[in-house]
CSV table of C-alpha atoms in Angstrom, one decimal:
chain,number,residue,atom,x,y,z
A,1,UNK,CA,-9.2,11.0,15.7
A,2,UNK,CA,-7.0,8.4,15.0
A,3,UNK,CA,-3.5,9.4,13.9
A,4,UNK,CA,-1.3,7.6,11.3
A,5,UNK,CA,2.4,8.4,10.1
A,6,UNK,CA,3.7,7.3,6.8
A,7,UNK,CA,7.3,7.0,5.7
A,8,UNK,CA,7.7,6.2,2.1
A,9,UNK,CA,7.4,6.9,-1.4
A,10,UNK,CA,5.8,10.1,-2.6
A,11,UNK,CA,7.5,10.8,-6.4
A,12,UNK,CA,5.7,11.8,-10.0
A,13,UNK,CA,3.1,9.1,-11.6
A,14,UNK,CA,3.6,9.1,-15.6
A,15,UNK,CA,1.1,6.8,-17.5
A,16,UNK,CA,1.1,6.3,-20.9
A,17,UNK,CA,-2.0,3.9,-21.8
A,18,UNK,CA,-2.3,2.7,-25.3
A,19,UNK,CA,-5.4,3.5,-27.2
A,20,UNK,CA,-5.1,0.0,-29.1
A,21,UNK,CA,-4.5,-3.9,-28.7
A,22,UNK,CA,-0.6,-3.8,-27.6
A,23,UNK,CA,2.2,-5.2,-30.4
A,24,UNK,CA,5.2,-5.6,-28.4
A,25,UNK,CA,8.3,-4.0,-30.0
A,26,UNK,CA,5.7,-1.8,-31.9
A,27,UNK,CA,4.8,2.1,-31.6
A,28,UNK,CA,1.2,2.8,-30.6
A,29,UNK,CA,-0.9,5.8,-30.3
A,30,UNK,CA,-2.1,6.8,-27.4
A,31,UNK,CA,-2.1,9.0,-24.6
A,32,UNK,CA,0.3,10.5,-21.7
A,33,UNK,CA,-1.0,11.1,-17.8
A,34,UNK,CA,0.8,12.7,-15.5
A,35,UNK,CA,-0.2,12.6,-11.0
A,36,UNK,CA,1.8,12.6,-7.8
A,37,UNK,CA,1.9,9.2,-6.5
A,38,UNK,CA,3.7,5.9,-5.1
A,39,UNK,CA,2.9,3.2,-2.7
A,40,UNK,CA,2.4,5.1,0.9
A,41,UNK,CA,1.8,8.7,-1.0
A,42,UNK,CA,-1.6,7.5,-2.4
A,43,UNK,CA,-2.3,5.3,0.6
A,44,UNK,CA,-1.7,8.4,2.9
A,45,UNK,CA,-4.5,10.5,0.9
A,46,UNK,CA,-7.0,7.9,1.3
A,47,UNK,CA,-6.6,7.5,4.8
A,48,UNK,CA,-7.3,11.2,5.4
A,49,UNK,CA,-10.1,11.2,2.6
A,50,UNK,CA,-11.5,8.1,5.1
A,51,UNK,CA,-10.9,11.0,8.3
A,52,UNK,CA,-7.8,10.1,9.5
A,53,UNK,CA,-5.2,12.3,10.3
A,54,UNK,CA,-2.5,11.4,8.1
A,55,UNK,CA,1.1,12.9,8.2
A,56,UNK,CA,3.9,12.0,5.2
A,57,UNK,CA,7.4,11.7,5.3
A,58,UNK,CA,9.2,10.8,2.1
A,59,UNK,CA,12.0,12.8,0.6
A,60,UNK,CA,12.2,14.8,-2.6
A,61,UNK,CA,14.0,17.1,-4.8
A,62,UNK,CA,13.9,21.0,-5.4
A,63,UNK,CA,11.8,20.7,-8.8
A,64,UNK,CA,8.3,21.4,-10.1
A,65,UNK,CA,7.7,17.7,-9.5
A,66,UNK,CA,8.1,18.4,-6.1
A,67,UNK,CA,6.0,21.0,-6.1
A,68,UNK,CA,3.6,19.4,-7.5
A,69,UNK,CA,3.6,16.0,-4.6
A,70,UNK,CA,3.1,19.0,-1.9
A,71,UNK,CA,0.2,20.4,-3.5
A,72,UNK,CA,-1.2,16.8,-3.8
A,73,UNK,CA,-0.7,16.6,-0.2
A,74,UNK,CA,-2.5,19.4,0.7
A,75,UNK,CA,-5.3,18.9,-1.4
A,76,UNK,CA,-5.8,15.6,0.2
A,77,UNK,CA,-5.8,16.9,4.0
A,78,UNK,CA,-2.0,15.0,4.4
A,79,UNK,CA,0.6,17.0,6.5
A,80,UNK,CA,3.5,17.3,4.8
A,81,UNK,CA,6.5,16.4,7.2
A,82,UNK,CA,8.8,15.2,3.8
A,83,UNK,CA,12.1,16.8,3.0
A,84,UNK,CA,13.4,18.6,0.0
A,85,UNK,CA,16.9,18.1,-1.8
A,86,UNK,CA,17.3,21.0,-3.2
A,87,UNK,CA,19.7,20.0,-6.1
A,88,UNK,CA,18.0,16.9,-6.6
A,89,UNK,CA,15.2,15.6,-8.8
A,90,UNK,CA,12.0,13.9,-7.4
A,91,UNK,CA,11.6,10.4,-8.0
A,92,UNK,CA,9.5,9.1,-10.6
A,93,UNK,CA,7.6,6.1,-11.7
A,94,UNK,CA,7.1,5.7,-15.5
A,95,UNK,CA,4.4,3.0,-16.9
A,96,UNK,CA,2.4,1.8,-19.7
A,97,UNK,CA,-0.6,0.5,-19.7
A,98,UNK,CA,-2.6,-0.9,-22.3
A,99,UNK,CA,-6.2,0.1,-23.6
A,100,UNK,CA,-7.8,-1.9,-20.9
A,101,UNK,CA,-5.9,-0.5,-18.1
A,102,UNK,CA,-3.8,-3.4,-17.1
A,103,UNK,CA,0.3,-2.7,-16.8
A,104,UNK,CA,2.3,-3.9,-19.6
A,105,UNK,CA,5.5,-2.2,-17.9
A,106,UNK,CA,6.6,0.0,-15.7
A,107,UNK,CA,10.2,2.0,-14.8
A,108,UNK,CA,11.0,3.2,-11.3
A,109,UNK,CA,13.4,6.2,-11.5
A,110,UNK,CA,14.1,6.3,-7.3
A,111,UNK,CA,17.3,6.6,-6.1
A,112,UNK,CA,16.9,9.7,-4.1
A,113,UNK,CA,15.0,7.2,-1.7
A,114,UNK,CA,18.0,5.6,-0.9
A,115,UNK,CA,19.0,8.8,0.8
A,116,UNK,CA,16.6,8.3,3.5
A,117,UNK,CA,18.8,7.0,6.1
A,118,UNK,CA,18.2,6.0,9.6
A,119,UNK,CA,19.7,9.0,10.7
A,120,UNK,CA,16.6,11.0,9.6
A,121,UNK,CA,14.6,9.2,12.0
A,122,UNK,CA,16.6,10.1,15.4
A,123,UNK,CA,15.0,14.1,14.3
A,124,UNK,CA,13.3,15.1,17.6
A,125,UNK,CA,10.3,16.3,15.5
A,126,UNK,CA,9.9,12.7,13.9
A,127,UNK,CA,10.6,10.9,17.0
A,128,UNK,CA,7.6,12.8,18.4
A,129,UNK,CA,5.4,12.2,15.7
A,130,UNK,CA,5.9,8.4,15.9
A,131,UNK,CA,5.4,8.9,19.5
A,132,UNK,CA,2.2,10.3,19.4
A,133,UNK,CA,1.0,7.9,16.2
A,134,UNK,CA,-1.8,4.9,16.4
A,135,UNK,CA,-0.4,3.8,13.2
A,136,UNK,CA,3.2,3.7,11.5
A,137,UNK,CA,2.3,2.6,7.7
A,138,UNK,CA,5.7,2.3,5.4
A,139,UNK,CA,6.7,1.3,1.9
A,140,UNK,CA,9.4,-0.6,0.4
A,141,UNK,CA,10.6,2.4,-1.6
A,142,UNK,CA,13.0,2.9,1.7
A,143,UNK,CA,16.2,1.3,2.4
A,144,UNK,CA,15.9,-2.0,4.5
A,145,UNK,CA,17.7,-0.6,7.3
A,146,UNK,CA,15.0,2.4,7.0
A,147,UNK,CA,12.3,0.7,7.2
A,148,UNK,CA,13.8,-1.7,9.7
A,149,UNK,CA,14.8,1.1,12.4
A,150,UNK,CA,10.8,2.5,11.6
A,151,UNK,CA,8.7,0.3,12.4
A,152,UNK,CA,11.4,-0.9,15.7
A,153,UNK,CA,10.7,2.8,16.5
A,154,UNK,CA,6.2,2.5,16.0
A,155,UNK,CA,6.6,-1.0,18.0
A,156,UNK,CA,8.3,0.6,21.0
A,157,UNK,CA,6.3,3.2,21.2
A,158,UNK,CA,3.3,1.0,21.2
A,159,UNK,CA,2.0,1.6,17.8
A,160,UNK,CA,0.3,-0.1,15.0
A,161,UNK,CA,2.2,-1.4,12.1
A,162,UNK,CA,2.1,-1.6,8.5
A,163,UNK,CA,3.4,-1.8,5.2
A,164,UNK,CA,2.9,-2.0,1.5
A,165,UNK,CA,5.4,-4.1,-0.4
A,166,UNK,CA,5.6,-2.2,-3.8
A,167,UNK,CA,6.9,-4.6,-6.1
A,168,UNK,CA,8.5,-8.0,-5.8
A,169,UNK,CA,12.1,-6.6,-6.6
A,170,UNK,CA,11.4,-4.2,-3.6
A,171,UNK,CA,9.6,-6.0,-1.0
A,172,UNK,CA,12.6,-8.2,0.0
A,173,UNK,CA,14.2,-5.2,1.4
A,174,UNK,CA,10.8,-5.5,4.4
A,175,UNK,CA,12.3,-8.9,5.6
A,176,UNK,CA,14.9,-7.6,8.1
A,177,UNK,CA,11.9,-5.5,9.5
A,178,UNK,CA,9.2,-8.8,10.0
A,179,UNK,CA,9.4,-9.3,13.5
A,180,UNK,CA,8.3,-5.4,14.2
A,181,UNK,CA,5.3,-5.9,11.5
A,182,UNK,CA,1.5,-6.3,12.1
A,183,UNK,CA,0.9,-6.2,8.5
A,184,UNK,CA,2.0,-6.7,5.2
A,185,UNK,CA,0.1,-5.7,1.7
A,186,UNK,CA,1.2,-7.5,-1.2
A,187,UNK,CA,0.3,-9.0,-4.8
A,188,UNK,CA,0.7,-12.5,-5.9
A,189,UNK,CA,3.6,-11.6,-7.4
A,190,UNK,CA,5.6,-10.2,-4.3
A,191,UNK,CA,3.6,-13.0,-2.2
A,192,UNK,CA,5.7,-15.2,-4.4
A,193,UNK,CA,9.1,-13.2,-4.1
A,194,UNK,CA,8.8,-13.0,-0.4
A,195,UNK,CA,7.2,-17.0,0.1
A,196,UNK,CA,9.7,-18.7,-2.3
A,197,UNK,CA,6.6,-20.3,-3.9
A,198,UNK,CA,3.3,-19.6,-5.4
A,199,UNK,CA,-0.3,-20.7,-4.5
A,200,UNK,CA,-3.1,-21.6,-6.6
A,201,UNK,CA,-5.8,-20.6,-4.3
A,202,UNK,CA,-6.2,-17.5,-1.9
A,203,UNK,CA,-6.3,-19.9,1.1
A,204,UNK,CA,-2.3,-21.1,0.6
A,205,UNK,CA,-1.0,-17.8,0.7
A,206,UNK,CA,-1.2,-17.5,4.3
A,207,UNK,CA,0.5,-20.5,5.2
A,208,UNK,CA,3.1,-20.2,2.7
A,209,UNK,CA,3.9,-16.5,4.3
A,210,UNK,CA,3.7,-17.2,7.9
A,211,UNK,CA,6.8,-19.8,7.0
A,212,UNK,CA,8.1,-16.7,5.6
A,213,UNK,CA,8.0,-14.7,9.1
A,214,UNK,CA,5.0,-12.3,8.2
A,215,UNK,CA,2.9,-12.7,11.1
A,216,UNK,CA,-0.5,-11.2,9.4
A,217,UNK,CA,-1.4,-9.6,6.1
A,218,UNK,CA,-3.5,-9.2,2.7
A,219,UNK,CA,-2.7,-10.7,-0.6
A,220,UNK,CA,-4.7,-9.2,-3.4
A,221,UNK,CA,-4.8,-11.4,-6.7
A,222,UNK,CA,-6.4,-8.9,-9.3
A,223,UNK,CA,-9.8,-9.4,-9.7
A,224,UNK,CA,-10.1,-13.0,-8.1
A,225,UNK,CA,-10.4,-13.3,-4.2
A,226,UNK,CA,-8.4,-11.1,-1.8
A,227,UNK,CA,-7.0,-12.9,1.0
A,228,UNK,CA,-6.5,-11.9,4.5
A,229,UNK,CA,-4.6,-13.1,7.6
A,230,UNK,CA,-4.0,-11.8,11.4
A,231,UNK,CA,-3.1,-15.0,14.3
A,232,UNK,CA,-4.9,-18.2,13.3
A,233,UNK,CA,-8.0,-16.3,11.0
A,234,UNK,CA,-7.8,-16.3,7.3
A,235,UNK,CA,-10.7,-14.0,5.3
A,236,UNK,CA,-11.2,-14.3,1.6
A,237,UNK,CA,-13.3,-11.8,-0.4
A,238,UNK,CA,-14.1,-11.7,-3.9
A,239,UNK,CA,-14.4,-8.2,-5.2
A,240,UNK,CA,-17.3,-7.3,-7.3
A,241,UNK,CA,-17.4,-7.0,-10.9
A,242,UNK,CA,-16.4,-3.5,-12.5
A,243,UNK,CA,-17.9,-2.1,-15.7
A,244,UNK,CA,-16.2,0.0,-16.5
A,245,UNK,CA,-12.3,-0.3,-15.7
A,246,UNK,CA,-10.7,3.1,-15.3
A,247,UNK,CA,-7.0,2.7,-14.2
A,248,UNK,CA,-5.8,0.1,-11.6
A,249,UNK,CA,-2.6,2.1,-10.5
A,250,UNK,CA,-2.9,2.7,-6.7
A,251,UNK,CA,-5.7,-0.3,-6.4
A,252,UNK,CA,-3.5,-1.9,-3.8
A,253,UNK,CA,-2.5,1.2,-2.5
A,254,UNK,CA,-6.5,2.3,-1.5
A,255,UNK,CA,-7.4,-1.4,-0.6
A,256,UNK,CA,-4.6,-0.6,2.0
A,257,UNK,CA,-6.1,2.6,3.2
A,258,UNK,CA,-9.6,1.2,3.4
A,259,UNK,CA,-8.4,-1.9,5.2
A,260,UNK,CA,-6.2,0.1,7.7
A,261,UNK,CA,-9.1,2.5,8.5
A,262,UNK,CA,-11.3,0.1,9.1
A,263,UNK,CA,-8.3,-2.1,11.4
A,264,UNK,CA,-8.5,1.7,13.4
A,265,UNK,CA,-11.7,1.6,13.9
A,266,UNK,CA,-11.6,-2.0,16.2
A,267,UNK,CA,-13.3,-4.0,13.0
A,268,UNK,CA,-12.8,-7.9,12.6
A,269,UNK,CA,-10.8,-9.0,9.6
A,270,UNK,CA,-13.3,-9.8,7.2
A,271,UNK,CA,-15.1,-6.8,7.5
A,272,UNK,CA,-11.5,-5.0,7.4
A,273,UNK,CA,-10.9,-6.9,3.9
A,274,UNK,CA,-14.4,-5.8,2.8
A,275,UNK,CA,-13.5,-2.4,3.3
A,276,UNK,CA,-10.2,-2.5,1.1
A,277,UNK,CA,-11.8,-4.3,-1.2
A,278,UNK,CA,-14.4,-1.6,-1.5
A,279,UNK,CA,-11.9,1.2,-1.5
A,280,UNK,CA,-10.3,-1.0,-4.4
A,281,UNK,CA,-13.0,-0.9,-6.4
A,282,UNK,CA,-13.8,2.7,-6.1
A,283,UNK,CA,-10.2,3.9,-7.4
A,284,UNK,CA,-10.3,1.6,-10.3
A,285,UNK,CA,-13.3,3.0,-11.5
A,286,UNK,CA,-11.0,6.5,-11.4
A,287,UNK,CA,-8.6,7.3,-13.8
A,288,UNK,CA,-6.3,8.4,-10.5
A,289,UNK,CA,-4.2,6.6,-8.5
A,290,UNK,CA,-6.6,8.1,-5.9
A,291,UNK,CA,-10.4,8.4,-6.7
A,292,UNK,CA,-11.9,12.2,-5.7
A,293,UNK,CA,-14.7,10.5,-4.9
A,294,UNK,CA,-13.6,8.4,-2.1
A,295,UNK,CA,-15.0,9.2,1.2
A,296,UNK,CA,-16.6,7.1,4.2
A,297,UNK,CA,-19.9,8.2,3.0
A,298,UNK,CA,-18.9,6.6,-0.8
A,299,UNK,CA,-16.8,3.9,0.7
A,300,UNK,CA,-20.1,2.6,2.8
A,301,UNK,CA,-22.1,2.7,-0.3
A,302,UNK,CA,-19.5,1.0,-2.1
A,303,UNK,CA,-19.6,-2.0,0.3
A,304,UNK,CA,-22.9,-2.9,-0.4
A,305,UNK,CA,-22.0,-4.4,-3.6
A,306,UNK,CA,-19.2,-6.3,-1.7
A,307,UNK,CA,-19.9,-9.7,-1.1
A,308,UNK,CA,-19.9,-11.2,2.6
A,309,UNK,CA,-16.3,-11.9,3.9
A,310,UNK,CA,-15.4,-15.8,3.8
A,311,UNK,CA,-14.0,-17.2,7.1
A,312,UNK,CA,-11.4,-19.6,7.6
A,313,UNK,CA,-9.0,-20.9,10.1
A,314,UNK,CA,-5.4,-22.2,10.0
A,315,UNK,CA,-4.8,-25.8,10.3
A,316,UNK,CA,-3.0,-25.0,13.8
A,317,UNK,CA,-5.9,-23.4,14.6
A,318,UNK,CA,-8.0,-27.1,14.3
A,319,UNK,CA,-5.6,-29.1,16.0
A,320,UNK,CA,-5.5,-27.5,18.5
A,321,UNK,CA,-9.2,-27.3,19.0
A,322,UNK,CA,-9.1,-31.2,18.5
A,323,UNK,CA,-6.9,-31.9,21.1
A,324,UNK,CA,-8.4,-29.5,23.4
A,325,UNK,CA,-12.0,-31.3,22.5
A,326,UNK,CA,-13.4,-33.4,25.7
């Protein structure tokens, strides 16, 4: 079985999703939800709902909330390696949505994060769990030099690594960390923060993020085509239509897990893409962050309403076959 460690965020969901058409600057009626999530939390249940085995470090405080992230943990099949500050509260991530599901905004109450520090990661126990890992996946919710010293610490030890970017006022903090990255999962929005620029089309992303030193990852773009990149390959997919929209928090956060479990299983990057994509569309249909539902045996079905993975290459990729050409 295919191991995976996962250092980030694992705080308290609250959604509040209006019942009407949203009025800025006006009260609404509607309705309060309440989870344990962020970015690697609900990535690390998929991946052990796909059959990985999944372990999660983040830290949190000595509250109910916290209780209430290690029961989620358990539930899900994650081993819980996180840390408790006892006199501390949990982190928490406050949003609203609006009838349709769609984020009008959103408050991140997190600076217990910030006490993550290197120095955690020099613990003989996590040294050895890194050690022993095929996959180190991480989330901006960390401190740059966190995440930096993390995934140095997966590379030398030969692993896999990944991370999911969070939001765009959070992702710059993954730059210093770059070079020791295999992959990076991000919207439009933090494709933008991170490239300086924004494309109109899923094919310009890559190019645009390469000049950004990101050597391969996935930009999804809401319900239009996905875009993946690894070396001189770019994949597109277009995710199916959804009838019935549930709740798109932790979308990003399963089409990581299903494209990561696929990437441990050997597939090619399209087909790696069609499995997020897949895992995508399941949770949204959910009003969780992560769907109950989602399993290899619902994840295959799923895919058969994916469409076929587009193929592309780089424009390095044709000049060099042109010169090489007899």
């Amino acid at each position: 079985m295919k191991t995976v460690v996962v250092f980030g965020g694992a705080h308290i969901d609250r959604r509040g999703r209006i019942a009407t058409a949203t009025t800025l600057g006006a009260s609404h009626p509607g309705h309060w939800f309440e989870e344990a999530g962020g970015g690697g939390f609900n990535a690390a249940r998929g991946l052990a709902r796909l059959g990985l085995s999944v372990s999660m470090v983040a830290p949190r405080g000595g509250d109910a909330e916290g209780e209430t992230v290690a029961r989620a943990a358990e539930d899900a099949g994650v081993v819980d390696r996180s840390f408790t500050f006892l006199d501390r509260r949990t982190p928490s991530y406050t949003a609203i949505l609006e009838a349709d599901g769609n984020l009008v905004v959103a408050l991140a109450d997190m600076d217990l994060y910030t006490l993550f520090s290197p120095r955690r990661l020099r613990q003989r126990a996590l040294r050895d769990l890194v050690e022993a890992a095929h996959l180190v996946l991480v989330d901006a919710n960390l401190p740059a030099e966190t995440l930096q010293a993390a995934l140095r610490m997966a590379k030398a030890a030969g692993a896999s690594t990944a991370a999911i970017a969070i939001s765009p006022a959070k992702v710059g903090r993954l730059r210093p960390a770059f070079p020791h990255l295999d992959c990076l999962f991000l919207n439009e929005a933090e494709a933008a923060a991170i490239g300086g620029e924004k494309s109109v089309t899923a094919e310009g992303w890559p190019a645009i993020l390469r000049a950004a030193g990101i050597a391969g990852g996935v930009v999804t773009r809401g319900g239009r085509a996905a875009v993946a990149f690894a070396g001189t390959t770019i994949a597109t997919v277009r995710p199916p239509e959804i009838d019935a929209l549930g709740d798109v928090t932790g979308a990003g956060d399963s089409l990581a897990a299903g494209f990561l479990d696929a990437w441990m299983q050997g597939a090619d990057l399209g087909a790696c893409l069609r499995a997020g994509v897949a895992a995508a569309a399941i949770t949204v249909r959910s009003p969780l962050a992560v769907a109950d539902d989602l399993s290899p045996e619902r994840l295959a079905e799923q895919l058969r309403l994916v469409s076929p993975a587009e193929i592309l290459f780089s424009q390095a990729h044709h000049r060099s076959a042109e010169k090489d050409a007899p």
